[in-house]
Amino acid sequence: MGNLLNISSSPHVRDNSSTKSIMWDVFFALMPATIFGIWNFGVKAAILVVTCIATAVLTEYIWQKAMKLPLTVSDGSAALTGLFLALNLSSTFPVWMAILGSIFAIIIVKQLFGGLGQNFMNPALGARCFLMVSFAGQMTSFTYDGVTGATPLALIKSGDDSTKLLDMFLGTIGGTIGETSTLAILLGAGYLLFRKVITWRIPVCYIATFAIFALVFGGHGFDMMYLAKELCGGGLMLGAFFMATDYVTSPITPKGQLVFGVLLGILTGVFRIFGASAEGVSYAIIICNLLVPLIESATIPVPFGKEGIKDGK
Amino acid sequence: MNSCTERLKNGIITENPTFVMMLGMCPTLAVTSSAVNGLGMGLTTTVVLILSNAFISLLRKVIPDKVRIPGFIVIVASFVTMIQLLLKAYLPFLDSALGVYIPLIVVNCIILGRAEAYASKNSVLPSIFDGLGMGLGFTFGLTCIGICREIFGAGAIFGVEFIPDDFHITFFVLAPGAFLVLAFLTAIQNKLQMPSATNVEKDDSMSCGGDCASCTGASCVANKGIIEAERAAAKAAKAQAAKEAAAKAKAAKEAKAAAEKKED
């Protein structure tokens, strides 16, 4: 009886990844940036991170209990949303506002649209923009080393490029908790690429398009130093590798991912260079999130053997 | 006088323009950033509604059927211009708060809708009360949304602040807050199974949605009987079909059971 053949319908090739394992991979990949943020900004940052994660998980639990839905708290997606939101906040951000933001992310952006897999935009970024619109003052006040000042990106926009590139790369600058250290983010991104949780398409297209846009329209000519600072400053790296690659809110078709990346790059460039504020990554990502269904329907791959037929029919 | 009170109730509750019919969404979303603005917009619209309904009802036999819409618009636009000039003179703060939305009352679909559906077919007094009821219903809807947005966004009701400045959520005073509050109020309505445009079972084959209960025209009363008979027949046919299917399934099951018995 040892030779029993297992007959089943396709798919025949599977791997062991699940929602849970992917969420924990991303969680783990964010650890360098989180730990660096806490080291950089101190206890306040740690309190914000813990509060956001706890509120997000608790909100999801209470909502699903109250609505008599299957509990999905253990898949880690709510915890991840909380962590993302915390990494997008300034370390001096009031805790109660962060709690409000987490509740907004989970209930309004995620659960009201049907929970994980149905949310129309990245919950953490939706909440960030909600907080940005509501509490612009607290969201854009950055304190570093006890001194409240503008972020390097805002300084560059106003024509002051005294910030050292090395500081911006390592992250010893002011900003939101998770965005300052390009090095820590790249470490995490490398892990995700190695684990094949994300592909290169969205981040590479995004960053490359933004770089070209900044070179052409930035008004600094072919200045590599300016470009490097624009790339290392603000939330571009965090957004490109972690936020824009969110499975639910990015296209699944390979061509669509390229289009998505290019659109993100152009929008971020427009917001940063022509917009009123120095940063525009979060708005660019949530606007492109809304375009994803359109991008996907326009880039459905032609099945093998169907090339000769026009219009995909 | 009975039809007049019926018109009032119809406008405020049964066919509330904001929550039940979902008409005039543009001013509903745009000017309800505070309770006062909502109330002001609602009352301004009410005045225009009463006057335009009255005049359209008076002129209903004079206006030729083919050009009735331009005729209605001319009447409505005249009243809106008058109201706007009065507001500018006596309530300048409301005029600046409502801005372009006052002239836009001309194209408010509630006003043209009432003119077309009621005032052009009925006598003056019920038309005036129809306008008053609809206007008050609209005012009620706008004020509700305005109060919700003001409480969360500015920590106040009718300008009386009771939540300190630090706890204001500006989001609710801005455009996305309007959509969110309206969505939540509608969701509560649907949850409580109150009548509203979003939870009525609609018959798509008719442009009016087949909701004859809310129709007032004389021809509709006759239609109502026919449509309801048709619906009852369709329902009976469906029940019959279901019964037959159930019987068939039962027969098949029995046959199967018998076959299995045989095999044993």
Coordinates of C-alpha atoms in Angstrom, one line a residue:
Chain A
M1 CA 0.0 0.0 0.0
G2 CA 3.0 2.3 0.0
N3 CA 2.6 3.2 -3.7
L4 CA -0.7 5.0 -3.4
L5 CA -0.8 7.9 -5.9
N6 CA -2.2 11.1 -4.7
I7 CA -4.6 12.5 -7.3
S8 CA -5.8 16.0 -7.0
S9 CA -6.8 18.9 -9.2
S10 CA -4.5 21.8 -9.9
P11 CA -2.5 23.7 -8.6
H12 CA 0.1 21.0 -8.1
V13 CA 3.0 23.2 -7.2
R14 CA 2.6 25.0 -3.9
D15 CA 4.8 26.6 -1.4
N16 CA 4.4 27.0 2.3
S17 CA 3.7 30.7 2.4
S18 CA 0.5 31.9 4.0
T19 CA -0.9 35.2 5.0
K20 CA 0.5 34.7 8.4
S21 CA 4.0 33.8 7.3
I22 CA 4.1 36.7 4.9
M23 CA 2.9 39.2 7.5
W24 CA 5.6 38.0 9.9
D25 CA 8.2 38.2 7.2
V26 CA 7.3 41.9 6.6
F27 CA 7.1 42.4 10.4
F28 CA 10.6 41.0 10.8
A29 CA 11.9 43.0 7.8
L30 CA 10.7 46.2 9.5
M31 CA 12.5 45.5 12.7
P32 CA 15.8 47.2 11.7
A33 CA 14.0 50.4 10.9
T34 CA 11.8 50.1 14.0
I35 CA 14.8 49.4 16.4
F36 CA 16.8 52.2 14.8
G37 CA 13.8 54.6 15.1
I38 CA 13.5 53.7 18.8
W39 CA 17.3 54.2 19.4
N40 CA 17.2 57.4 17.4
F41 CA 14.1 59.0 19.0
G42 CA 14.0 57.4 22.5
V43 CA 11.2 56.0 24.7
K44 CA 8.5 58.2 23.1
A45 CA 9.0 56.4 19.9
A46 CA 8.7 53.0 21.6
I47 CA 5.5 54.0 23.4
L48 CA 4.0 55.1 20.0
V49 CA 4.9 51.8 18.3
V50 CA 3.5 49.7 21.1
T51 CA 0.3 51.8 21.4
C52 CA -0.4 51.7 17.7
I53 CA 0.1 48.0 17.4
A54 CA -2.0 47.3 20.5
T55 CA -4.8 49.6 19.4
A56 CA -4.9 48.2 15.9
V57 CA -5.0 44.6 17.1
L58 CA -7.6 45.3 19.8
T59 CA -9.8 47.3 17.4
E60 CA -9.8 44.5 14.9
Y61 CA -10.6 42.0 17.7
I62 CA -13.5 44.0 19.1
W63 CA -14.9 44.8 15.7
Q64 CA -14.8 41.2 14.5
K65 CA -16.3 40.0 17.8
A66 CA -19.1 42.7 17.7
M67 CA -19.9 42.0 14.0
K68 CA -19.7 38.2 14.6
L69 CA -17.1 37.8 11.9
P70 CA -14.4 35.1 11.9
L71 CA -11.4 36.3 14.0
T72 CA -8.4 37.1 11.9
V73 CA -6.3 38.9 14.5
S74 CA -3.7 36.1 14.6
D75 CA -2.7 36.5 11.0
G76 CA -0.7 39.6 12.0
S77 CA -2.2 42.0 9.5
A78 CA -3.6 44.3 12.1
A79 CA -0.4 44.4 14.0
L80 CA 1.5 45.2 10.8
T81 CA -0.9 48.1 10.1
G82 CA -0.3 49.4 13.6
L83 CA 3.5 49.2 13.1
F84 CA 3.3 50.9 9.7
L85 CA 1.2 53.7 11.1
A86 CA 3.6 54.2 14.1
L87 CA 6.6 54.3 11.7
N88 CA 4.8 57.0 9.8
L89 CA 4.4 59.3 12.8
S90 CA 6.6 61.9 14.3
S91 CA 8.1 60.8 17.7
T92 CA 6.4 63.7 19.5
F93 CA 3.0 62.8 18.1
P94 CA 0.3 62.8 20.9
V95 CA -0.6 59.2 21.9
W96 CA -4.4 59.7 21.8
M97 CA -4.1 60.9 18.3
A98 CA -2.1 57.8 17.3
I99 CA -4.9 55.7 18.9
L100 CA -7.5 57.5 16.9
G101 CA -5.4 57.0 13.7
S102 CA -5.1 53.2 14.4
I103 CA -8.9 52.9 14.9
F104 CA -9.5 54.8 11.7
A105 CA -7.1 52.6 9.8
I106 CA -8.7 49.3 11.0
I107 CA -12.4 50.2 11.1
I108 CA -12.9 52.8 8.3
V109 CA -10.2 51.9 5.8
K110 CA -10.1 48.1 6.4
Q111 CA -13.1 46.6 8.1
L112 CA -15.8 48.7 6.5
F113 CA -14.7 47.6 3.1
G114 CA -14.7 43.9 4.1
G115 CA -11.4 43.3 6.0
L116 CA -8.1 42.0 4.8
G117 CA -7.9 41.6 1.1
Q118 CA -10.8 44.0 0.4
N119 CA -9.4 47.3 1.6
F120 CA -9.2 49.9 -1.2
M121 CA -6.2 51.6 0.1
N122 CA -3.3 51.0 2.4
P123 CA -4.9 51.2 5.9
A124 CA -1.8 52.7 7.6
L125 CA -1.4 55.3 4.9
G126 CA -5.1 56.1 4.8
A127 CA -4.9 56.8 8.5
R128 CA -1.7 58.8 8.1
C129 CA -3.5 61.0 5.6
F130 CA -6.5 61.3 7.9
L131 CA -4.2 62.4 10.7
M132 CA -2.3 64.7 8.3
V133 CA -5.5 66.5 7.3
S134 CA -6.8 66.6 10.9
F135 CA -3.7 67.5 12.9
A136 CA -1.3 69.0 10.4
G137 CA 0.6 70.9 13.2
Q138 CA 1.4 67.8 15.3
M139 CA 2.1 65.6 12.2
T140 CA 4.7 67.9 10.8
S141 CA 6.5 68.9 14.0
F142 CA 9.7 66.9 14.1
T143 CA 12.0 67.0 17.1
Y144 CA 15.5 65.5 16.9
D145 CA 18.0 65.7 19.8
G146 CA 15.7 67.9 21.7
V147 CA 15.6 70.5 18.9
T148 CA 12.4 71.0 16.9
G149 CA 13.3 71.7 13.3
A150 CA 12.4 71.1 9.7
T151 CA 13.2 67.8 8.1
P152 CA 16.2 67.6 5.8
L153 CA 13.8 67.3 2.9
A154 CA 12.1 70.5 3.8
L155 CA 15.5 72.2 4.2
I156 CA 16.5 71.1 0.7
K157 CA 13.2 72.4 -0.7
S158 CA 13.9 75.8 0.8
G159 CA 17.4 75.8 -0.7
D160 CA 19.4 74.9 2.4
D161 CA 21.5 71.7 1.8
S162 CA 23.6 71.7 4.9
T163 CA 22.5 68.2 6.0
K164 CA 25.2 65.6 5.4
L165 CA 24.3 62.8 3.0
L166 CA 25.9 60.3 5.3
D167 CA 23.6 61.4 8.2
M168 CA 20.6 61.0 5.9
F169 CA 21.8 57.5 4.8
L170 CA 22.4 56.3 8.3
G171 CA 19.3 58.1 9.6
T172 CA 20.7 60.3 12.4
I173 CA 18.3 63.1 11.3
G174 CA 14.8 64.3 12.2
G175 CA 11.7 62.7 10.6
T176 CA 9.0 60.1 11.3
I177 CA 10.0 57.2 13.4
G178 CA 10.6 54.6 10.7
E179 CA 11.7 56.7 7.6
T180 CA 15.0 58.3 8.7
S181 CA 17.4 55.4 8.2
T182 CA 17.8 54.4 4.5
L183 CA 20.3 51.8 5.6
A184 CA 17.9 50.0 8.0
I185 CA 15.1 50.1 5.4
L186 CA 17.4 48.7 2.7
L187 CA 18.4 45.9 5.1
G188 CA 14.7 44.9 5.6
A189 CA 14.0 45.3 1.9
G190 CA 16.9 43.0 1.1
Y191 CA 15.4 40.4 3.4
L192 CA 12.0 40.7 1.7
L193 CA 13.5 40.4 -1.7
F194 CA 15.6 37.4 -0.6
R195 CA 12.5 35.7 0.8
K196 CA 10.6 36.6 -2.4
V197 CA 7.9 38.3 -0.4
I198 CA 8.1 41.3 -2.8
T199 CA 9.5 41.6 -6.3
W200 CA 11.8 44.3 -7.6
R201 CA 9.2 45.7 -10.1
I202 CA 7.3 48.3 -8.0
P203 CA 10.2 49.6 -5.9
V204 CA 12.7 49.8 -8.7
C205 CA 10.2 51.4 -11.2
Y206 CA 9.1 53.8 -8.4
I207 CA 12.5 55.0 -7.4
A208 CA 13.9 55.1 -10.9
T209 CA 11.0 57.2 -12.2
F210 CA 11.2 59.5 -9.3
A211 CA 15.0 59.9 -9.8
I212 CA 14.5 60.8 -13.5
F213 CA 11.7 63.2 -12.6
A214 CA 13.8 64.9 -9.9
L215 CA 16.7 65.3 -12.3
V216 CA 14.6 66.7 -15.1
F217 CA 12.3 69.0 -13.1
G218 CA 14.1 69.4 -9.8
G219 CA 15.8 72.6 -10.9
H220 CA 19.3 71.4 -9.7
G221 CA 20.5 70.2 -13.1
F222 CA 22.5 67.0 -13.1
D223 CA 23.4 67.3 -9.4
M224 CA 23.9 63.7 -8.0
M225 CA 24.2 65.0 -4.5
Y226 CA 20.8 66.6 -4.7
L227 CA 19.4 63.4 -6.2
A228 CA 20.9 61.2 -3.5
K229 CA 19.5 63.4 -0.8
E230 CA 16.0 63.4 -2.3
L231 CA 16.2 59.6 -2.5
C232 CA 17.4 59.2 1.1
G233 CA 15.2 61.9 2.6
G234 CA 11.6 61.5 3.6
G235 CA 9.5 58.4 3.3
L236 CA 10.5 57.4 -0.2
M237 CA 12.5 54.3 0.7
L238 CA 10.0 53.1 3.3
G239 CA 7.1 53.8 0.9
A240 CA 8.7 52.2 -2.1
F241 CA 9.8 48.9 -0.5
F242 CA 7.1 48.4 2.2
M243 CA 4.0 50.5 1.5
A244 CA 3.7 50.4 -2.3
T245 CA 4.3 46.6 -2.4
D246 CA 1.3 45.8 -0.1
Y247 CA -0.3 42.8 -1.8
V248 CA -3.9 44.0 -1.4
T249 CA -3.4 47.5 -2.8
S250 CA -0.9 46.9 -5.6
P251 CA -1.5 45.3 -9.0
I252 CA -0.9 41.6 -9.3
T253 CA -0.1 41.6 -13.0
P254 CA 3.6 42.1 -13.8
K255 CA 3.0 44.8 -16.4
G256 CA 0.6 46.5 -14.0
Q257 CA 3.3 46.6 -11.3
L258 CA 5.6 48.4 -13.7
V259 CA 2.8 51.0 -14.6
F260 CA 2.0 51.3 -10.9
G261 CA 5.7 52.1 -10.1
V262 CA 6.0 54.6 -12.8
L263 CA 2.8 56.4 -11.8
L264 CA 4.0 56.5 -8.1
G265 CA 7.3 58.0 -9.2
I266 CA 5.7 60.7 -11.3
L267 CA 3.1 61.6 -8.6
T268 CA 5.7 61.7 -5.8
G269 CA 7.9 63.9 -8.0
V270 CA 5.0 66.3 -8.7
F271 CA 4.0 66.5 -5.0
R272 CA 7.6 67.0 -3.8
I273 CA 8.8 69.4 -6.4
F274 CA 5.7 71.4 -7.4
G275 CA 3.6 70.8 -4.3
A276 CA 3.3 73.1 -1.3
S277 CA 4.8 70.5 1.2
A278 CA 8.2 68.8 1.0
E279 CA 6.8 65.3 1.3
G280 CA 4.3 63.5 -1.0
V281 CA 5.0 59.8 -0.8
S282 CA 1.9 58.9 1.3
Y283 CA -0.5 60.8 -0.9
A284 CA 1.1 59.4 -4.1
I285 CA 0.7 55.9 -2.8
I286 CA -3.0 56.2 -1.7
I287 CA -3.9 57.8 -5.0
C288 CA -2.3 55.1 -7.0
N289 CA -4.0 52.5 -4.7
L290 CA -7.3 53.8 -6.0
L291 CA -6.1 53.4 -9.6
V292 CA -5.1 49.7 -9.1
P293 CA -8.3 48.1 -10.4
L294 CA -8.1 50.2 -13.5
I295 CA -4.4 49.3 -14.0
E296 CA -5.1 45.6 -13.5
S297 CA -8.0 45.5 -15.9
A298 CA -5.8 47.2 -18.6
T299 CA -2.9 44.8 -18.1
I300 CA -4.4 41.4 -17.9
P301 CA -1.8 39.0 -19.4
V302 CA -2.8 37.1 -22.6
P303 CA -3.0 33.4 -21.9
F304 CA -0.4 31.2 -23.6
G305 CA -1.5 30.4 -27.1
K306 CA -3.9 33.3 -27.4
E307 CA -1.4 35.7 -28.9
G308 CA -2.9 35.6 -32.4
I309 CA -6.4 36.7 -31.3
K310 CA -7.0 40.4 -31.1
D311 CA -8.6 42.2 -28.2
G312 CA -7.9 39.3 -25.9
K313 CA -11.2 37.6 -26.9
Chain B
M1 CA -56.6 71.2 5.1
N2 CA -56.0 67.5 5.6
S3 CA -53.9 67.2 2.5
C4 CA -51.7 70.1 3.7
T5 CA -50.7 68.4 6.9
E6 CA -50.1 65.2 4.9
R7 CA -47.8 67.2 2.6
L8 CA -45.9 68.5 5.5
K9 CA -45.4 65.0 7.0
N10 CA -44.5 63.6 3.6
G11 CA -41.8 66.2 3.1
I12 CA -40.2 66.0 6.5
I13 CA -40.5 62.2 7.1
T14 CA -41.9 59.9 4.5
E15 CA -40.0 61.5 1.6
N16 CA -37.3 63.3 3.4
P17 CA -35.2 64.8 0.5
T18 CA -31.8 64.2 2.2
F19 CA -32.2 60.8 3.9
V20 CA -34.9 59.1 2.0
M21 CA -34.7 60.4 -1.6
M22 CA -31.1 61.4 -1.5
L23 CA -31.7 64.5 -3.6
G24 CA -29.7 67.7 -3.6
M25 CA -26.5 66.0 -2.5
C26 CA -24.2 68.8 -3.8
P27 CA -25.3 71.4 -1.2
T28 CA -25.7 68.6 1.4
L29 CA -22.0 67.7 1.2
A30 CA -20.6 71.1 0.4
V31 CA -22.1 73.6 2.9
T32 CA -22.7 71.4 6.0
S33 CA -19.4 72.2 7.6
S34 CA -21.2 73.7 10.6
A35 CA -24.8 73.5 12.0
V36 CA -25.4 77.1 11.2
N37 CA -24.4 76.8 7.6
G38 CA -26.6 73.7 7.2
L39 CA -29.6 75.5 8.8
G40 CA -29.0 78.6 6.7
M41 CA -28.8 76.7 3.5
G42 CA -31.8 74.6 4.4
L43 CA -34.0 77.7 5.3
T44 CA -32.9 79.5 2.1
T45 CA -33.8 76.6 0.0
T46 CA -37.1 76.3 1.9
V47 CA -38.1 79.9 1.1
V48 CA -37.2 79.4 -2.6
L49 CA -39.1 76.1 -2.6
I50 CA -42.3 77.7 -1.1
L51 CA -42.3 80.6 -3.5
S52 CA -41.4 78.7 -6.6
N53 CA -44.0 76.0 -5.8
A54 CA -46.6 78.6 -5.3
F55 CA -45.9 80.5 -8.5
I56 CA -45.5 77.3 -10.6
S57 CA -48.8 76.1 -9.2
L58 CA -50.5 79.4 -10.1
L59 CA -49.0 79.4 -13.6
R60 CA -49.5 75.7 -14.2
K61 CA -52.3 76.3 -16.7
V62 CA -50.5 79.1 -18.5
I63 CA -47.1 77.4 -19.0
P64 CA -47.1 75.4 -22.2
D65 CA -46.2 71.7 -21.6
K66 CA -43.4 71.7 -24.1
V67 CA -41.4 74.5 -22.5
R68 CA -42.3 73.9 -18.9
I69 CA -38.8 73.1 -17.7
P70 CA -37.3 76.4 -19.0
G71 CA -40.4 78.1 -17.5
F72 CA -39.8 76.5 -14.1
I73 CA -36.1 77.5 -14.2
V74 CA -36.9 81.1 -15.0
I75 CA -39.3 81.3 -12.0
V76 CA -36.8 79.5 -9.7
A77 CA -33.9 81.6 -10.8
S78 CA -35.8 84.8 -10.2
F79 CA -36.6 83.8 -6.6
V80 CA -33.0 82.7 -6.0
T81 CA -31.6 86.0 -7.2
M82 CA -34.0 87.9 -4.9
I83 CA -33.1 85.7 -2.0
Q84 CA -29.4 86.1 -2.7
L85 CA -29.7 89.9 -2.7
L86 CA -31.7 89.8 0.5
L87 CA -29.0 87.6 2.2
K88 CA -26.3 89.9 1.0
A89 CA -28.1 92.9 2.5
Y90 CA -29.2 91.5 5.8
L91 CA -27.2 88.3 6.6
P92 CA -23.8 89.0 5.0
F93 CA -22.0 86.3 7.2
L94 CA -24.3 83.6 5.9
D95 CA -23.9 84.9 2.3
S96 CA -20.1 84.6 2.5
A97 CA -20.3 81.2 4.3
L98 CA -22.5 79.7 1.6
G99 CA -20.8 81.5 -1.3
V100 CA -21.5 80.0 -4.7
Y101 CA -24.0 77.5 -3.3
I102 CA -26.7 80.1 -3.1
P103 CA -26.9 80.8 -6.9
L104 CA -26.6 77.0 -7.3
I105 CA -29.9 76.6 -5.6
V106 CA -31.4 77.2 -9.1
V107 CA -30.1 73.8 -10.2
N108 CA -31.0 72.0 -6.9
C109 CA -32.9 68.9 -8.1
I110 CA -35.3 69.1 -5.1
I111 CA -36.8 72.4 -6.4
L112 CA -37.2 71.3 -10.0
G113 CA -38.3 67.9 -8.8
R114 CA -41.1 69.3 -6.7
A115 CA -42.1 71.7 -9.5
E116 CA -42.3 68.8 -12.0
A117 CA -43.8 66.2 -9.7
Y118 CA -46.2 68.2 -7.6
A119 CA -46.6 71.9 -8.1
S120 CA -47.3 71.7 -11.8
K121 CA -50.2 69.3 -11.2
N122 CA -51.8 70.5 -7.9
S123 CA -53.5 73.6 -6.6
V124 CA -51.7 76.4 -4.8
L125 CA -52.3 75.7 -1.1
P126 CA -51.1 72.1 -1.1
S127 CA -48.2 73.1 -3.3
I128 CA -47.1 75.7 -0.8
F129 CA -47.3 73.1 2.0
D130 CA -45.5 70.6 -0.2
G131 CA -42.7 73.2 -0.6
L132 CA -42.7 73.9 3.1
G133 CA -42.6 70.2 4.1
M134 CA -39.8 69.4 1.6
G135 CA -37.8 72.5 2.6
L136 CA -38.1 71.7 6.3
G137 CA -37.1 68.1 5.6
F138 CA -34.1 69.3 3.7
T139 CA -33.3 71.7 6.5
F140 CA -33.5 68.9 9.0
G141 CA -31.2 66.7 7.0
L142 CA -28.6 69.4 6.5
T143 CA -28.7 70.5 10.1
C144 CA -28.2 66.9 11.3
I145 CA -25.1 66.5 9.1
G146 CA -23.9 69.9 10.1
I147 CA -24.2 69.2 13.8
C148 CA -22.3 65.9 13.5
R149 CA -19.5 67.6 11.5
E150 CA -19.3 70.5 13.8
I151 CA -19.2 68.4 17.0
F152 CA -16.2 66.3 15.7
G153 CA -14.5 68.9 13.6
A154 CA -14.9 72.1 15.6
G155 CA -16.0 70.8 19.0
A156 CA -19.1 72.9 19.0
I157 CA -22.8 73.0 18.4
F158 CA -24.2 76.1 16.7
G159 CA -20.9 77.8 17.4
V160 CA -20.9 77.1 21.2
E161 CA -17.6 75.4 21.8
F162 CA -17.5 72.7 24.4
I163 CA -14.5 70.6 23.4
P164 CA -11.0 72.2 23.8
D165 CA -9.1 73.3 20.7
D166 CA -6.6 70.4 20.9
F167 CA -9.2 67.8 20.4
H168 CA -10.7 69.1 17.2
I169 CA -10.5 66.7 14.3
T170 CA -10.3 69.0 11.3
F171 CA -11.0 66.1 8.9
F172 CA -14.7 66.4 9.6
V173 CA -14.9 70.0 8.6
L174 CA -13.3 69.2 5.2
A175 CA -14.9 67.5 2.3
P176 CA -14.0 63.9 3.1
G177 CA -15.7 64.3 6.5
A178 CA -18.9 65.2 4.7
F179 CA -18.9 62.0 2.8
L180 CA -18.0 60.0 5.9
V181 CA -20.8 61.5 8.1
L182 CA -23.4 61.1 5.4
A183 CA -22.3 57.5 4.9
F184 CA -22.6 56.8 8.6
L185 CA -26.0 58.4 9.0
T186 CA -27.2 56.4 5.9
A187 CA -25.7 53.2 7.3
I188 CA -27.5 53.7 10.6
Q189 CA -30.7 54.3 8.7
N190 CA -30.2 51.1 6.7
K191 CA -29.4 49.2 9.9
L192 CA -32.6 50.3 11.5
Q193 CA -34.5 49.4 8.3
M194 CA -35.8 52.9 7.9
P195 CA -37.0 53.8 4.5
S196 CA -34.2 55.3 2.3
A197 CA -33.1 55.4 -1.3
T198 CA -30.4 52.8 -0.6
N199 CA -32.5 50.0 1.0
V200 CA -35.7 50.0 -1.1
E201 CA -36.1 46.9 -3.3
K202 CA -36.2 48.5 -6.7
D203 CA -37.8 47.2 -9.9
D204 CA -35.3 48.1 -12.5
S205 CA -37.7 47.7 -15.4
M206 CA -39.4 51.0 -14.6
S207 CA -37.7 54.3 -14.6
C208 CA -39.5 55.4 -11.4
G209 CA -38.3 52.2 -9.6
G210 CA -41.9 51.0 -9.4
D211 CA -42.3 52.5 -5.9
C212 CA -46.0 53.4 -6.5
A213 CA -46.7 53.9 -2.8
S214 CA -44.9 57.2 -2.9
C215 CA -46.4 58.3 -6.2
T216 CA -49.1 61.0 -6.1
G217 CA -50.3 61.4 -9.8
A218 CA -53.8 60.1 -10.7
S219 CA -52.5 57.8 -13.4
C220 CA -50.2 56.2 -10.9
V221 CA -53.1 55.2 -8.7
A222 CA -54.5 53.1 -11.5
N223 CA -51.1 51.8 -12.3
K224 CA -50.5 50.8 -8.8
G225 CA -53.3 48.3 -8.8
I226 CA -52.0 46.7 -12.0
I227 CA -48.4 46.6 -10.9
E228 CA -49.3 45.1 -7.5
A229 CA -51.4 42.4 -9.1
E230 CA -48.5 41.6 -11.4
R231 CA -46.1 41.4 -8.6
A232 CA -48.5 39.1 -6.6
A233 CA -48.8 36.9 -9.6
A234 CA -45.0 36.7 -10.1
K235 CA -44.6 35.9 -6.4
A236 CA -47.2 33.1 -6.6
A237 CA -45.6 31.7 -9.7
K238 CA -42.2 31.7 -7.9
A239 CA -43.7 30.0 -4.9
Q240 CA -45.3 27.4 -7.1
A241 CA -42.0 26.8 -8.9
A242 CA -40.2 26.4 -5.6
K243 CA -42.9 23.9 -4.5
E244 CA -42.5 21.9 -7.6
A245 CA -38.8 21.8 -7.4
A246 CA -39.0 20.7 -3.8
A247 CA -41.4 17.9 -4.8
K248 CA -39.1 16.8 -7.6
A249 CA -36.1 16.7 -5.3
K250 CA -38.1 14.7 -2.8
A251 CA -39.2 12.3 -5.5
A252 CA -35.6 11.9 -6.7
K253 CA -34.4 11.3 -3.1
E254 CA -37.0 8.7 -2.6
A255 CA -36.1 7.0 -5.9
K256 CA -32.4 7.0 -4.9
A257 CA -33.2 5.6 -1.5
A258 CA -35.3 2.8 -3.1
A259 CA -32.4 2.1 -5.5
E260 CA -30.0 1.8 -2.7
K261 CA -32.4 -0.5 -0.9
K262 CA -32.5 -2.7 -3.9
E263 CA -28.7 -2.9 -4.1
D264 CA -28.6 -4.0 -0.5

